Coordinates of C-alpha atoms in Angstrom, one line a residue:
M1 CA 95.6 115.8 114.2
T2 CA 98.0 115.0 117.0
D3 CA 101.0 112.8 116.9
T4 CA 101.9 110.2 119.5
T5 CA 103.6 112.8 121.8
G6 CA 100.4 114.9 121.9
S7 CA 101.7 117.7 119.7
I8 CA 100.0 119.0 116.7
S9 CA 100.9 117.0 113.6
K10 CA 102.2 118.4 110.3
I11 CA 99.9 118.3 107.4
A12 CA 100.9 117.2 104.0
L13 CA 99.3 117.1 100.6
I14 CA 100.8 114.8 98.0
T15 CA 99.4 114.9 94.5
G16 CA 99.2 111.6 92.6
A17 CA 99.2 109.9 95.8
N18 CA 97.1 106.8 95.2
K19 CA 100.0 104.8 93.8
G20 CA 103.8 104.7 93.0
I21 CA 106.1 107.1 94.6
G22 CA 103.2 109.4 95.7
Y23 CA 101.8 106.6 97.6
E24 CA 105.0 105.6 99.2
T25 CA 105.7 109.2 100.2
A26 CA 102.3 109.4 101.9
A27 CA 103.1 106.1 103.7
R28 CA 106.4 107.2 105.0
L29 CA 105.2 110.6 106.1
A30 CA 102.1 109.0 107.9
A31 CA 104.5 106.8 109.7
L32 CA 106.4 109.9 111.0
G33 CA 103.1 111.1 112.4
T34 CA 102.1 113.5 109.6
T35 CA 98.5 113.9 108.6
V36 CA 98.7 113.0 104.9
L37 CA 96.1 114.3 102.3
V38 CA 96.1 111.7 99.5
A39 CA 95.3 113.7 96.3
A40 CA 94.1 111.6 93.3
R41 CA 92.2 112.3 90.1
D42 CA 90.0 109.3 90.8
P43 CA 87.9 109.6 94.0
D44 CA 87.5 106.0 94.4
R45 CA 91.4 105.3 94.0
G46 CA 92.0 108.1 96.5
R47 CA 89.7 106.7 99.1
E48 CA 91.1 103.2 98.7
A49 CA 94.7 104.5 99.1
A50 CA 93.8 106.5 102.2
G51 CA 91.9 103.7 103.6
T52 CA 94.9 101.4 103.3
L53 CA 97.1 104.0 105.0
R54 CA 94.6 104.3 107.9
A55 CA 94.4 100.5 108.3
T56 CA 98.2 100.6 109.0
G57 CA 97.6 103.3 111.6
G58 CA 98.3 106.4 109.5
D59 CA 96.2 109.6 109.6
A60 CA 95.2 109.8 105.9
H61 CA 92.4 111.6 104.2
P62 CA 91.5 111.4 100.4
V63 CA 91.3 114.5 98.5
T64 CA 90.0 114.6 94.8
L65 CA 92.4 116.8 92.8
D66 CA 93.4 116.8 89.1
V67 CA 96.3 119.1 88.5
T68 CA 95.1 120.0 85.0
L69 CA 91.6 120.9 86.2
P70 CA 91.9 124.2 88.2
D71 CA 88.4 123.9 89.6
T72 CA 89.4 120.7 91.4
V73 CA 92.5 122.5 92.7
T74 CA 90.5 125.3 94.0
A75 CA 88.0 122.9 95.6
A76 CA 90.9 121.0 97.2
A77 CA 92.4 124.2 98.6
A78 CA 89.0 125.2 100.1
L79 CA 88.5 121.7 101.7
I80 CA 91.9 122.0 103.3
E81 CA 91.1 125.5 104.6
R82 CA 87.9 124.2 106.2
R83 CA 89.2 121.1 107.7
F84 CA 92.7 122.0 108.7
G85 CA 93.3 125.6 108.3
R86 CA 96.8 125.3 107.1
L87 CA 99.3 123.2 105.1
D88 CA 102.9 122.4 106.1
I89 CA 104.1 120.2 103.3
L90 CA 103.2 120.2 99.6
V91 CA 104.7 117.3 97.4
N92 CA 104.0 118.0 93.7
N93 CA 104.3 114.4 92.6
A94 CA 101.7 114.0 89.9
G95 CA 103.3 113.5 86.6
V96 CA 102.9 111.8 83.1
A97 CA 105.3 110.5 80.7
G98 CA 103.2 110.9 77.5
S99 CA 103.3 108.9 74.4
L100 CA 106.9 108.1 73.5
A101 CA 105.9 107.9 69.9
G102 CA 105.4 111.7 69.8
Q103 CA 108.4 113.1 71.6
S104 CA 111.3 112.9 69.1
P105 CA 112.8 116.3 68.4
G106 CA 112.2 117.2 64.8
S107 CA 108.9 115.2 64.5
A108 CA 107.3 115.9 68.0
D109 CA 103.5 115.8 68.3
L110 CA 102.6 119.0 69.8
D111 CA 99.6 117.7 71.5
T112 CA 101.6 115.2 73.3
V113 CA 104.2 117.8 74.3
R114 CA 101.3 120.1 75.5
A115 CA 99.7 117.3 77.5
V116 CA 102.9 116.5 79.3
F117 CA 103.7 120.1 80.1
D118 CA 100.1 120.6 81.3
T119 CA 100.6 118.1 84.0
N120 CA 104.3 118.1 84.8
V121 CA 104.7 122.0 84.7
F122 CA 101.5 124.0 84.5
G123 CA 99.9 121.7 87.0
V124 CA 102.6 122.3 89.5
I125 CA 102.2 126.1 89.1
T126 CA 98.4 125.8 89.4
V127 CA 98.5 123.6 92.6
T128 CA 101.5 125.5 94.3
D129 CA 99.8 129.0 93.8
A130 CA 96.4 127.8 95.1
L131 CA 98.1 126.3 98.2
L132 CA 100.6 129.1 99.0
P133 CA 98.2 130.9 101.3
L134 CA 97.7 127.8 103.4
L135 CA 101.5 127.0 103.4
S136 CA 102.1 130.7 104.6
R137 CA 100.3 129.8 107.9
S138 CA 102.8 127.0 108.6
P139 CA 105.7 127.6 110.8
A140 CA 108.0 125.5 108.6
P141 CA 106.5 125.3 105.0
R142 CA 108.1 122.9 102.6
I143 CA 107.6 122.3 98.9
V144 CA 109.1 119.3 97.0
N145 CA 108.7 118.9 93.3
V146 CA 109.4 115.4 92.2
S147 CA 111.5 115.6 89.1
S148 CA 113.8 113.1 87.5
G149 CA 117.4 112.7 86.6
V150 CA 116.3 113.0 82.8
G151 CA 115.7 116.7 83.6
S152 CA 119.3 117.4 84.2
L153 CA 121.0 119.3 81.3
T154 CA 124.4 118.2 82.6
A155 CA 123.4 114.5 82.4
H156 CA 122.3 114.9 78.7
A157 CA 125.5 116.5 77.6
P158 CA 128.1 114.5 75.7
G159 CA 129.7 112.2 78.1
G160 CA 126.8 112.5 80.7
S161 CA 125.0 109.8 82.4
M162 CA 121.9 110.4 80.1
A163 CA 123.7 111.0 76.8
W164 CA 122.6 107.5 75.6
L165 CA 119.0 108.3 75.7
P166 CA 117.0 109.4 72.6
G167 CA 116.0 113.0 72.5
S168 CA 112.7 114.0 74.1
A169 CA 110.8 117.2 73.4
A170 CA 108.2 116.3 76.1
Y171 CA 108.9 114.4 79.3
A172 CA 112.6 115.2 79.7
T173 CA 112.2 118.9 78.8
S174 CA 109.2 119.1 81.2
K175 CA 111.3 118.0 84.0
T176 CA 114.1 120.5 83.0
A177 CA 111.4 123.1 83.2
L178 CA 110.3 121.9 86.6
N179 CA 113.8 122.2 87.8
A180 CA 113.9 125.7 86.7
L181 CA 110.5 126.5 88.2
T182 CA 111.8 125.1 91.5
V183 CA 114.7 127.7 91.6
Q184 CA 112.3 130.5 90.7
Y185 CA 109.8 129.6 93.5
A186 CA 112.7 129.1 96.0
K187 CA 114.1 132.6 95.1
D188 CA 110.8 134.3 95.6
L189 CA 109.7 132.4 98.6
R190 CA 113.0 132.3 100.6
E191 CA 112.3 135.3 102.7
A192 CA 109.0 133.8 103.8
G193 CA 110.8 130.6 105.1
V194 CA 109.4 128.3 102.4
L195 CA 112.0 125.8 101.4
V196 CA 111.5 124.7 97.8
N197 CA 113.5 121.8 96.3
A198 CA 113.3 119.3 93.6
A199 CA 113.8 115.5 94.0
D200 CA 115.3 112.9 91.7
P201 CA 113.9 109.5 92.9
G202 CA 115.8 107.6 90.4
G203 CA 114.5 104.9 88.0
C204 CA 111.7 103.3 90.1
D205 CA 109.3 100.5 89.3
T206 CA 106.2 102.5 88.7
D207 CA 103.3 102.8 86.2
L208 CA 105.1 105.7 84.6
T209 CA 108.5 104.0 84.1
R210 CA 107.4 100.6 83.0
P211 CA 106.2 101.5 79.4
T212 CA 109.4 103.7 78.7
G213 CA 112.2 101.1 78.7
F214 CA 114.0 103.2 81.1
P215 CA 116.3 101.3 83.4
V216 CA 114.4 100.4 86.6
R217 CA 116.7 99.5 89.6
R218 CA 114.6 100.8 92.5
T219 CA 111.3 100.3 94.3
A220 CA 108.9 103.2 94.6
A221 CA 109.5 103.0 98.3
Q222 CA 113.2 103.6 97.7
G223 CA 112.4 106.5 95.5
A224 CA 110.2 108.1 98.0
A225 CA 113.1 108.4 100.6
V226 CA 114.6 111.5 99.1
V227 CA 111.2 113.1 98.7
V228 CA 110.4 112.6 102.4
R229 CA 113.8 113.9 103.4
L230 CA 113.3 117.0 101.5
A231 CA 109.8 117.4 102.9
T232 CA 111.0 117.2 106.4
L233 CA 114.0 119.5 106.3
G234 CA 114.9 121.7 109.3
A235 CA 115.0 125.3 109.2
D236 CA 118.7 125.3 108.2
G237 CA 117.9 123.0 105.3
P238 CA 118.7 124.0 101.6
T239 CA 116.3 125.6 99.2
G240 CA 116.3 125.9 95.4
G241 CA 118.3 122.7 95.0
F242 CA 117.9 119.3 93.0
F243 CA 118.8 116.2 95.1
D244 CA 118.9 112.5 94.9
D245 CA 119.8 110.0 97.6
A246 CA 123.5 110.9 97.5
G247 CA 123.0 114.7 97.7
P248 CA 122.9 117.6 95.1
V249 CA 122.4 116.6 91.5
A250 CA 124.1 118.7 88.8
W251 CA 121.5 120.8 86.9

């Protein structure tokens, strides 16, 4: 766990890291000398992704973790405790869009809404709370919640950039909740030196966005850039904010 200068490398866990923005985030952090823990629901996919990163010179390790299954989260935390003793960076990237057919306000399917919130909101709480003891051992702990521009209330207001989108009782509202959660964690963890921020990677070409019809203008690697920037903030960096490539995003 040393970088090319011989110093101890940072350790990062990225949920949903076997593909898409999560994988590209892992790849970018690994290129910076970070030890990356590739968390994935499917053990085989996690091992394959970590193996690919190692083949390019990265220090990557697979971790089986399903954010909706607390037992797997507890097991992952115990594994990190045994092997590494601490965690420096947590990227809550795992997310689901849910069935678009069940999200219209006024006729929403509550099972769809619950499933989306289970991953996008409750899963973030489960993972973050389980890993906070390990993050507390880091000299510079960072938490990044991968959100979306569709979670911005300002963007959905009349005249806003998302005003043209149909209403969503599940995915968009889950990202709004995630943004609010980010603020609350940042508030409580500020004195402990934990910087907590939300990232808007933009409309990226991923398995999550392809079925939605949402405009895709970026690669997953481009979307990962803002996540990595927030994951590697200096001590004077912001906390409790929502950022895209250009800077702060209106809530």
